[in-house]
Tab-separated table of C-alpha atoms and ligand atoms in Angstrom:
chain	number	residue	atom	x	y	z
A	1	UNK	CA	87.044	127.798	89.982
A	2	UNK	CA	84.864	126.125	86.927
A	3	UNK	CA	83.568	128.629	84.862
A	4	UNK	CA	80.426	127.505	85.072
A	5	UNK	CA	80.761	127.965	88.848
A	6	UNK	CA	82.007	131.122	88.669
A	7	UNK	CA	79.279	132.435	85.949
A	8	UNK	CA	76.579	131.302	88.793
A	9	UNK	CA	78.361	133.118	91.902
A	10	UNK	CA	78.879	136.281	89.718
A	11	UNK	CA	74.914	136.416	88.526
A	12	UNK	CA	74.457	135.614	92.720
A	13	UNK	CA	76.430	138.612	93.354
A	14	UNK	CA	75.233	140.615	90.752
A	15	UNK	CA	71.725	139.828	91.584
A	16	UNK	CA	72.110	140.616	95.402
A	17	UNK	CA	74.190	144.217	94.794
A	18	UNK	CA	70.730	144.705	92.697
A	19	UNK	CA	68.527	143.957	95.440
A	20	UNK	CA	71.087	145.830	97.793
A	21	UNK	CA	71.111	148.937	95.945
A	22	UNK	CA	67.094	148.725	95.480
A	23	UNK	CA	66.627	148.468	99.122
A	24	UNK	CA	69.251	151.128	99.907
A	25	UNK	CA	67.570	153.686	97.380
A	26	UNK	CA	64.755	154.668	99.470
A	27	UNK	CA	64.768	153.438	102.382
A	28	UNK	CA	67.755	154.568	103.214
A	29	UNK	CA	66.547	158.431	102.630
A	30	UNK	CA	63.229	157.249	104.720
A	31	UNK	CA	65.565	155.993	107.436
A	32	UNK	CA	68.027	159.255	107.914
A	33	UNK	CA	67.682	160.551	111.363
A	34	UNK	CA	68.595	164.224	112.577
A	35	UNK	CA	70.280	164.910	115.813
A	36	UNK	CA	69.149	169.123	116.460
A	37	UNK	CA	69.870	171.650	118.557
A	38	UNK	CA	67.045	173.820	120.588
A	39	UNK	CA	68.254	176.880	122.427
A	40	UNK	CA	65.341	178.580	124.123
A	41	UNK	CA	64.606	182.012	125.946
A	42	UNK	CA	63.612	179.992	129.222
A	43	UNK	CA	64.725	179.355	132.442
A	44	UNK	CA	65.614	176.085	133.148
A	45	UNK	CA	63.021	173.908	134.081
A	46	UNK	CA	60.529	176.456	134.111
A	47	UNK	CA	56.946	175.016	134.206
A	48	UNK	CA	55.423	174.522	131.455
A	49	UNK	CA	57.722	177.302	129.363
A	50	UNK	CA	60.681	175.397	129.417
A	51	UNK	CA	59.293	172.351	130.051
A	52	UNK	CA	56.851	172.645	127.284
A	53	UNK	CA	60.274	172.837	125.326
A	54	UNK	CA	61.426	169.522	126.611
A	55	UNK	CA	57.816	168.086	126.368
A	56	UNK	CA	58.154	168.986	122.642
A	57	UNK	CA	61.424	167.305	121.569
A	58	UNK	CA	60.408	164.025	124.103
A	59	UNK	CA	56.755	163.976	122.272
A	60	UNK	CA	58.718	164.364	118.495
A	61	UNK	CA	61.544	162.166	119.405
A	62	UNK	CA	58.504	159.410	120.004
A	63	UNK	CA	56.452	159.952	117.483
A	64	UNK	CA	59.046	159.720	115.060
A	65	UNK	CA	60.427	156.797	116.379
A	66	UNK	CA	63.797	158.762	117.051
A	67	UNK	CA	64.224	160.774	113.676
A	68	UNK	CA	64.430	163.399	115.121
A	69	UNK	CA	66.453	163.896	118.270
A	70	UNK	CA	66.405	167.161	119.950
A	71	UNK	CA	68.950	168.244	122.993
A	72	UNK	CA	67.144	170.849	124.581
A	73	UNK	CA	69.583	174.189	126.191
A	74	UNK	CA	67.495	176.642	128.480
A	75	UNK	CA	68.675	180.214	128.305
A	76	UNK	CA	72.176	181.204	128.654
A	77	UNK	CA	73.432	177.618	128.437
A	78	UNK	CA	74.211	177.509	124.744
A	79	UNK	CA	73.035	181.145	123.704
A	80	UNK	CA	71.038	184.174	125.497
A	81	UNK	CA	67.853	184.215	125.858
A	82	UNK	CA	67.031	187.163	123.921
A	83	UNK	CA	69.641	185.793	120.788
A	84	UNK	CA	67.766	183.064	120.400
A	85	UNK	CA	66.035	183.801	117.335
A	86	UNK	CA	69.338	184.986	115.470
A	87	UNK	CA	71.009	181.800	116.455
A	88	UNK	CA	67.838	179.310	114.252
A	89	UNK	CA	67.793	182.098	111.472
A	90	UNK	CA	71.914	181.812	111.191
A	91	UNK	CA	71.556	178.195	111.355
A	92	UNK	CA	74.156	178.117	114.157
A	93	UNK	CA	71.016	175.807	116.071
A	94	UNK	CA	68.305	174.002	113.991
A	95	UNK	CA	65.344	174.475	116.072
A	96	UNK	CA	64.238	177.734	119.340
A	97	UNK	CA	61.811	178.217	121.493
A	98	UNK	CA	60.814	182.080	122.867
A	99	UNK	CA	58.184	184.337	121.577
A	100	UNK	CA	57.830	186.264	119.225
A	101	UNK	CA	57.490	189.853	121.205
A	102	UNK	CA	60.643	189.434	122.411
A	103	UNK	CA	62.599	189.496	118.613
A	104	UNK	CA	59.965	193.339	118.245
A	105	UNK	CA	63.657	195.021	117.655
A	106	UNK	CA	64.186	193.043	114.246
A	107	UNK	CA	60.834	191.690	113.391
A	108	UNK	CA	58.538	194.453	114.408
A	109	UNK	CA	55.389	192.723	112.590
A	110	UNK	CA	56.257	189.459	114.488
A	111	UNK	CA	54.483	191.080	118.192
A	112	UNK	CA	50.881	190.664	116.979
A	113	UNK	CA	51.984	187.011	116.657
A	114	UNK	CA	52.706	186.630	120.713
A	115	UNK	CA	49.640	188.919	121.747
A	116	UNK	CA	48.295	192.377	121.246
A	117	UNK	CA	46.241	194.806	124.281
A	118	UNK	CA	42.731	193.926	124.036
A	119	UNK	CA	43.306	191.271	121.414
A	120	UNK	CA	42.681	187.422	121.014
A	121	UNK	CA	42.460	185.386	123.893
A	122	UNK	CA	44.062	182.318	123.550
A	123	UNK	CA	40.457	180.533	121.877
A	124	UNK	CA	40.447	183.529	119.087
A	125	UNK	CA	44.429	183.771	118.669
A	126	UNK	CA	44.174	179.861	117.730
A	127	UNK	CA	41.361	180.471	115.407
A	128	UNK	CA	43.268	183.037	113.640
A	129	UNK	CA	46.463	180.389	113.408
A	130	UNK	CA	44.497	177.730	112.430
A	131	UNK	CA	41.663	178.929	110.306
A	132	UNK	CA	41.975	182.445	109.328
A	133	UNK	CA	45.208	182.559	107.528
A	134	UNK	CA	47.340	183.440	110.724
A	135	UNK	CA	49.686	181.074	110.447
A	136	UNK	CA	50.840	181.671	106.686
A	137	UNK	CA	51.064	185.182	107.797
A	138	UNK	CA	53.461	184.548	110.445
A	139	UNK	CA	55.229	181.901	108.247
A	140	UNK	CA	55.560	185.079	105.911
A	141	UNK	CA	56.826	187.675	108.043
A	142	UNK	CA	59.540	185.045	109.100
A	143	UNK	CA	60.635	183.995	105.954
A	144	UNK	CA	62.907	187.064	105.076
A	145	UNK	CA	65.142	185.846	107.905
A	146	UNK	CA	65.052	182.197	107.114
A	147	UNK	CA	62.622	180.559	110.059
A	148	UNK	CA	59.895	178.818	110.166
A	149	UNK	CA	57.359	179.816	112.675
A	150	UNK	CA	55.036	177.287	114.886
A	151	UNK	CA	52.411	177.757	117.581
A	152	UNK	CA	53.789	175.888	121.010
A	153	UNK	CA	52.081	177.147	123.724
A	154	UNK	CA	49.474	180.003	125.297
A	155	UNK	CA	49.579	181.044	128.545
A	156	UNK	CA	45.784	181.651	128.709
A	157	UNK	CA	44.565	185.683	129.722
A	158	UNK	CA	47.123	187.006	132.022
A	159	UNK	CA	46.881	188.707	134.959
A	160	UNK	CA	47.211	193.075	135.244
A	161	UNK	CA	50.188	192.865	137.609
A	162	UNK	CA	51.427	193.364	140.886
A	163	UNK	CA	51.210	196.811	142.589
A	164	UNK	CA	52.517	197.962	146.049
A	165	UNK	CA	50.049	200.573	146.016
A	166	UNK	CA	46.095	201.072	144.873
A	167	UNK	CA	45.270	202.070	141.637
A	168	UNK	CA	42.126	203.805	141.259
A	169	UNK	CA	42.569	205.772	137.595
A	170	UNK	CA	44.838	206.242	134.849
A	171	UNK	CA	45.939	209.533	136.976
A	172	UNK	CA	47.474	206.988	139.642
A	173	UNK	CA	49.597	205.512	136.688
A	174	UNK	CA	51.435	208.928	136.044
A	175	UNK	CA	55.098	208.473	137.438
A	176	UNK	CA	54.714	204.902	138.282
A	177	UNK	CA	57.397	202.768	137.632
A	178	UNK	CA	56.106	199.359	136.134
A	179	UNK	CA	58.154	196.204	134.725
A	180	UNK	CA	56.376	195.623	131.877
A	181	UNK	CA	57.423	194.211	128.239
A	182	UNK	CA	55.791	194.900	124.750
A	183	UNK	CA	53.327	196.770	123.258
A	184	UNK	CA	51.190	196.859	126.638
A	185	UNK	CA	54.730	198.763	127.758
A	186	UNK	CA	54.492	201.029	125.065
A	187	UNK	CA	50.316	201.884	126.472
A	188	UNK	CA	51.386	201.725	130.046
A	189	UNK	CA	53.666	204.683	128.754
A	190	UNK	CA	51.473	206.994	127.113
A	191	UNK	CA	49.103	206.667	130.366
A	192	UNK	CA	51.985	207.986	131.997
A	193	UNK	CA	54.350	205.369	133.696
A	194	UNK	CA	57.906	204.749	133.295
A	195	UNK	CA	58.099	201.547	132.044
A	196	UNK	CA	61.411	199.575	133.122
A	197	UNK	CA	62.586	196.231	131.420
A	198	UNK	CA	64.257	193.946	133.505
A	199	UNK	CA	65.008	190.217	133.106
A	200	UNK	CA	63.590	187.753	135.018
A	201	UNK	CA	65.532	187.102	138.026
A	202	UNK	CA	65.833	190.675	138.802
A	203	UNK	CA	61.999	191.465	138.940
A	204	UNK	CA	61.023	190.186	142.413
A	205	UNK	CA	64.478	192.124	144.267
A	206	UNK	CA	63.408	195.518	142.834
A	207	UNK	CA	60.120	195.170	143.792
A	208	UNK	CA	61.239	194.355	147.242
A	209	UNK	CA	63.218	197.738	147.689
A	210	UNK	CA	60.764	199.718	146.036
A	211	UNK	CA	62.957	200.150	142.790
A	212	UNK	CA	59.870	199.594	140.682
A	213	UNK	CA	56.296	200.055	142.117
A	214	UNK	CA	54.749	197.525	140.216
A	215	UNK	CA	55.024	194.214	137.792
A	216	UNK	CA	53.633	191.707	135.586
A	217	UNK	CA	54.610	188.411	135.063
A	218	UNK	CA	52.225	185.840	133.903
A	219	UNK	CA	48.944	184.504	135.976
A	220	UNK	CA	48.916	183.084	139.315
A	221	UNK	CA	50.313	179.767	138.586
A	222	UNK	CA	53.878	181.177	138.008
A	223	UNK	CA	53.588	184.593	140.088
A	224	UNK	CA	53.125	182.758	143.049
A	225	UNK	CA	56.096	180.626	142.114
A	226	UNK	CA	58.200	183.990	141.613
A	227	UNK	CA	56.838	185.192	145.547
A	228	UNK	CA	55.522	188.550	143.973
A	229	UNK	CA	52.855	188.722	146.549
A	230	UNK	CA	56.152	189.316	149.469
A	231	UNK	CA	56.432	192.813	147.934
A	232	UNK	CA	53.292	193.514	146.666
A	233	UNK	CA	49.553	193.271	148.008
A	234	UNK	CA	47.486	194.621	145.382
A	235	UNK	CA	46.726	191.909	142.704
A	236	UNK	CA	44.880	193.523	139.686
A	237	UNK	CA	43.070	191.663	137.134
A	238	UNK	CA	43.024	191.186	134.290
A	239	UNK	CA	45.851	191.271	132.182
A	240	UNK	CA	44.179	193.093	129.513
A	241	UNK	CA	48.217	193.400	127.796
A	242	UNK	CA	48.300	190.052	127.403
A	243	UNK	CA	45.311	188.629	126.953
A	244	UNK	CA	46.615	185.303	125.319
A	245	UNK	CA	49.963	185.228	124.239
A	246	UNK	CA	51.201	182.753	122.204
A	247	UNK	CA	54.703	181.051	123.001
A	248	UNK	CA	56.682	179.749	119.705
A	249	UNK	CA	58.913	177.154	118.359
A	250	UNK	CA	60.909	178.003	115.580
A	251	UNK	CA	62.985	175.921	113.120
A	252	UNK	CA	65.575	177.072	110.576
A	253	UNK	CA	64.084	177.408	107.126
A	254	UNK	CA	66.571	175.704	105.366
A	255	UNK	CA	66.667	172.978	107.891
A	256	UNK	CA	62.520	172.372	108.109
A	257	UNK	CA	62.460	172.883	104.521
A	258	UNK	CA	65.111	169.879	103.627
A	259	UNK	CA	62.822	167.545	105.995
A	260	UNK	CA	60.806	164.669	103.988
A	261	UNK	CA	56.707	165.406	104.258
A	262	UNK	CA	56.204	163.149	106.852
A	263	UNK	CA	58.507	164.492	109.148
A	264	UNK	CA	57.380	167.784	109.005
A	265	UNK	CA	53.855	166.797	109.428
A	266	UNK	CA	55.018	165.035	112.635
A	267	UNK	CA	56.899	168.577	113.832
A	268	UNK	CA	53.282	170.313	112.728
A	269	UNK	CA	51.020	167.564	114.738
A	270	UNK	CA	54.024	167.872	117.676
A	271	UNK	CA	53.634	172.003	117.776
A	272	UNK	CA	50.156	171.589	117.625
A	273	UNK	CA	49.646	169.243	120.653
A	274	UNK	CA	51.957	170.880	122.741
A	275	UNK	CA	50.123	174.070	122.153
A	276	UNK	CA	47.267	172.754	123.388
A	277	UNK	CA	49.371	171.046	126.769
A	278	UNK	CA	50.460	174.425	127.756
A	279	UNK	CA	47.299	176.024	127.818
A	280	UNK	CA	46.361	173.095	129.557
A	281	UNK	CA	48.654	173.463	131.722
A	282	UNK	CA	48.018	177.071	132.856
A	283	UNK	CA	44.622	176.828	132.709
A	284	UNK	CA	44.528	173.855	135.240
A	285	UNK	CA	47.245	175.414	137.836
A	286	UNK	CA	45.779	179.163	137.825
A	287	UNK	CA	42.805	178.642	139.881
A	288	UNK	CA	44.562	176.644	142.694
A	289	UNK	CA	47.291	179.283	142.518
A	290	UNK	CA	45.022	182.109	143.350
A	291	UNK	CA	43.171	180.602	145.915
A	292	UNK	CA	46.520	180.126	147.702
A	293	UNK	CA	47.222	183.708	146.953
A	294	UNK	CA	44.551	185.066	148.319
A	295	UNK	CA	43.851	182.594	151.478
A	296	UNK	CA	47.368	181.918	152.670
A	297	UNK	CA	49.172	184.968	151.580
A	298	UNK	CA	46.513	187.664	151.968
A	299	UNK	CA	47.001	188.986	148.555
A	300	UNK	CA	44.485	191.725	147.888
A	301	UNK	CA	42.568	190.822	144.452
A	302	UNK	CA	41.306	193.997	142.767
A	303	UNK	CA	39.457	194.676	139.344
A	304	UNK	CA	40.844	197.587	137.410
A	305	UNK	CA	38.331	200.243	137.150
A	306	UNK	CA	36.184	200.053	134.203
A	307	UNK	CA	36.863	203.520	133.810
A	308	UNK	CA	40.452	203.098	133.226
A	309	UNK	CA	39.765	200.044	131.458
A	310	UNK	CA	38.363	202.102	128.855
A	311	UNK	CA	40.937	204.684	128.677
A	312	UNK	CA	43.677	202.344	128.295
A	313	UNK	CA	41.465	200.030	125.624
A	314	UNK	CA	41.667	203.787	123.510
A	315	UNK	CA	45.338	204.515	124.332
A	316	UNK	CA	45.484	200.240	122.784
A	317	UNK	CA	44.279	201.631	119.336
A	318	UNK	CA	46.425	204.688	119.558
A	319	UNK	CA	49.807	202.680	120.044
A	320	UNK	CA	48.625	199.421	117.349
A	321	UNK	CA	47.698	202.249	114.629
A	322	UNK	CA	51.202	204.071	115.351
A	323	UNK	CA	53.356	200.682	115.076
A	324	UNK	CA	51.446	199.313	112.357
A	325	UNK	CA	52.824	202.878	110.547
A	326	UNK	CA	56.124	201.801	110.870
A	327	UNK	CA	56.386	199.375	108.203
A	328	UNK	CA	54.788	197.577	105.658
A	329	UNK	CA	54.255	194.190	106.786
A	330	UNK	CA	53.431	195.962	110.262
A	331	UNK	CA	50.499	197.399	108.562
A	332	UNK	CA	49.348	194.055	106.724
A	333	UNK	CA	49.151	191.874	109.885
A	334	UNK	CA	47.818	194.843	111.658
A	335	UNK	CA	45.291	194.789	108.818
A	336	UNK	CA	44.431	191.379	108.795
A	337	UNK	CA	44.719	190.955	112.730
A	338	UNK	CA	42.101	193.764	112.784
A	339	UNK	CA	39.886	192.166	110.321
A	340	UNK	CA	39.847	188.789	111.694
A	341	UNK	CA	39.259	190.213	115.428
A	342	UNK	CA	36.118	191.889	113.915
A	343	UNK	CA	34.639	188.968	112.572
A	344	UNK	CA	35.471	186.419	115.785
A	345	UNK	CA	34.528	189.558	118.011
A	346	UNK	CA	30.718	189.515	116.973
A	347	UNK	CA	30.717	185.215	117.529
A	348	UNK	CA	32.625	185.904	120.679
A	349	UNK	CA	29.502	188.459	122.345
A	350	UNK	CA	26.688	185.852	121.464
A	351	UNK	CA	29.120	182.762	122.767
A	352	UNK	CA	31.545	183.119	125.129
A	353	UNK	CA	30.731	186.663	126.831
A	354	UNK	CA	27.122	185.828	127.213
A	355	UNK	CA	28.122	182.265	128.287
A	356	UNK	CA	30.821	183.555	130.697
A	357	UNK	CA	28.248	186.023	132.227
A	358	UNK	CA	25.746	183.299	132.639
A	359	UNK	CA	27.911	181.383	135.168
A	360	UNK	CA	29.490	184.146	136.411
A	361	UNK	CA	27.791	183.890	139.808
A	362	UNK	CA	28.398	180.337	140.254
A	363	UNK	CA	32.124	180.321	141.215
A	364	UNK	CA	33.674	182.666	143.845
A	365	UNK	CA	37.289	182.979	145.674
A	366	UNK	CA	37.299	181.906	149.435
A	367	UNK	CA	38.697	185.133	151.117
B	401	LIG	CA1	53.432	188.939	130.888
């Protein structure tokens, strides 16, 4: 090879390992995709629980043009359901799915998070994510244990539960055994009943045989699905336990953290929208649901008495003001929960209550 030839094919070279490593530099970090792990707390294919989950890593899979790929495991498949949160904070799996009541034995400050006995309803819990600090608050009691908290999902005011027999008073509550999680447990308790926890797929069989005398599950759109009304006939509404509860995804700290901005904007936008689906979701399917309960299965609808309504609304207070006691960051979502519901509350009379009673009258059940 001339010299001269080889000077030219050497600046060539040099010239294009240049360009190479120029182009390589960023793009390349712009470019690096993540394959995750979700483990969730949810049946498989569940409506819109577990398949929110899937709708969620489909939706961010898309929008970020396959960055991020997500394999989605429902409970029991990769982890248990209630060892889900333990598995994103140890890293073991990037990414969960649950809520945030059901992790009350390690993060006791995390339940106002999921829903609180005469709280938010799903409108006022969103508000307090979104634009009264919420959010940060949550992303703060999470920290300590390394995840990173996001809204995915609200089930919409639930419904009081199923009940083989009538229940006319707090009195009637006194011995009766009830399936029901969380801090609305912990009130159904001081009223008097013996609350029982059982998982899912063992609700509907003791109901049957009389094991427990009542339950709750969600609202009509999945009770029917779960055939509560074969065991029980009284229907009472409304869930005032649950009266919104949020449903959450949750990412390993270290693992959102170590994401470029624009990724975890597209995670934010992705937990935001799906949010908004499953409300959606339930909010669309309930109606339907109860008619169907009520024409084709005979379900008896009933509207706990206002009376014990305002008992249990007291015994509420009672139970917050004794959890919130039992540690500090207990006491400063309590705090700030309390504070925010105060200030919502007073929009909420001159908006939605008087709005709600105006129509009130318009829509009835066909019994
Ligand atoms: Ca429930």
């Amino acid at each position: 090879m001339e010299r001269r030839d080889f000077l030219k094919k050497a600046s060539i070279g040099t010239a294009a390992a240049a360009a190479a490593t120029a182009l390589s530099v960023r793009p390349a970090r712009a470019q690096k995709s993540y394959n995750w792990k979700m483990v969730t707390t949810w049946p498989p294919n569940l409506p819109v629980l577990q398949t929110g989950a899937d709708r969620f890593a489909k939706r961010l899979a898309e929008v970020t043009e396959g960055r991020i790929k997500i394999q989605v495991f429902a409970a029991g498949e990769l982890v248990p359901a209630l060892s889900v949160f333990d598995a994103v904070s140890a890293g073991t799996v990037e990414v969960g799915s649950g809520a945030a009541y059901y992790w009350a034995g390690k993060v006791p400050a995390g339940q106002w998070f999921t829903t609180v006995p005469f709280g938010f309803n799903a409108q006022g819990i969103n508000a307090w994510f979104y634009g009264g600090g919420g959010l940060q608050l949550w992303e703060e009691t999470y920290a300590p244990f390394n995840v990173v908290p996001r809204p995915q999902g609200n089930t919409g005011v639930q419904m009081g539960g199923w009940f083989r027999k009538e229940i006319n008073s707090t009195a009637d509550l006194k011995g009766l055994k009830m399936r029901i999680p969380g801090l609305g447990g912990k009130v159904m308790a001081k009223a008097g009943a013996t609350v029982v926890l059982l998982p899912a797929g063992d609700i509907f069989t003791s109901l049957e045989r009389g094991v427990i005398d009542a339950t709750e599950w969600v609202g009509p759109l999945h009770d029917l699905r779960m055939g509560f009304y074969k065991a029980a006939k009284y229907y009472y509404y409304p869930g005032w336990h649950e009266p919104g509860s949020c449903l959450e995804v949750i990412f390993n700290k270290k693992v959102y953290d170590g994401l470029p901005k624009d990724l975890q904007a597209a995670i934010d936008a992705v937990s935001m929208e799906i949010n908004l689906w499953s409300l959606s979701q339930f909010e669309a399917g309930n109606g339907e649901a109860l008619q169907d309960l009520i024409t084709k299965h005979k379900v008896n609808l009933v509207r706990f008495p206002d009376s014990m309504m305002d008992q249990l609304r007291k015994l509420s207070a009672e139970v917050l003001e004794e959890e919130a006691q039992k540690d500090p960051q207990s006491r400063k979502v309590h705090d700030a929960f309390k504070k925010f519901k105060e200030r919502v509350g007073v929009w909420g009379t001159v908006s939605e209550h008087a709005f709600y009673n105006s129509i009130a009258e318009k829509y009835s059940l066909k019994g």
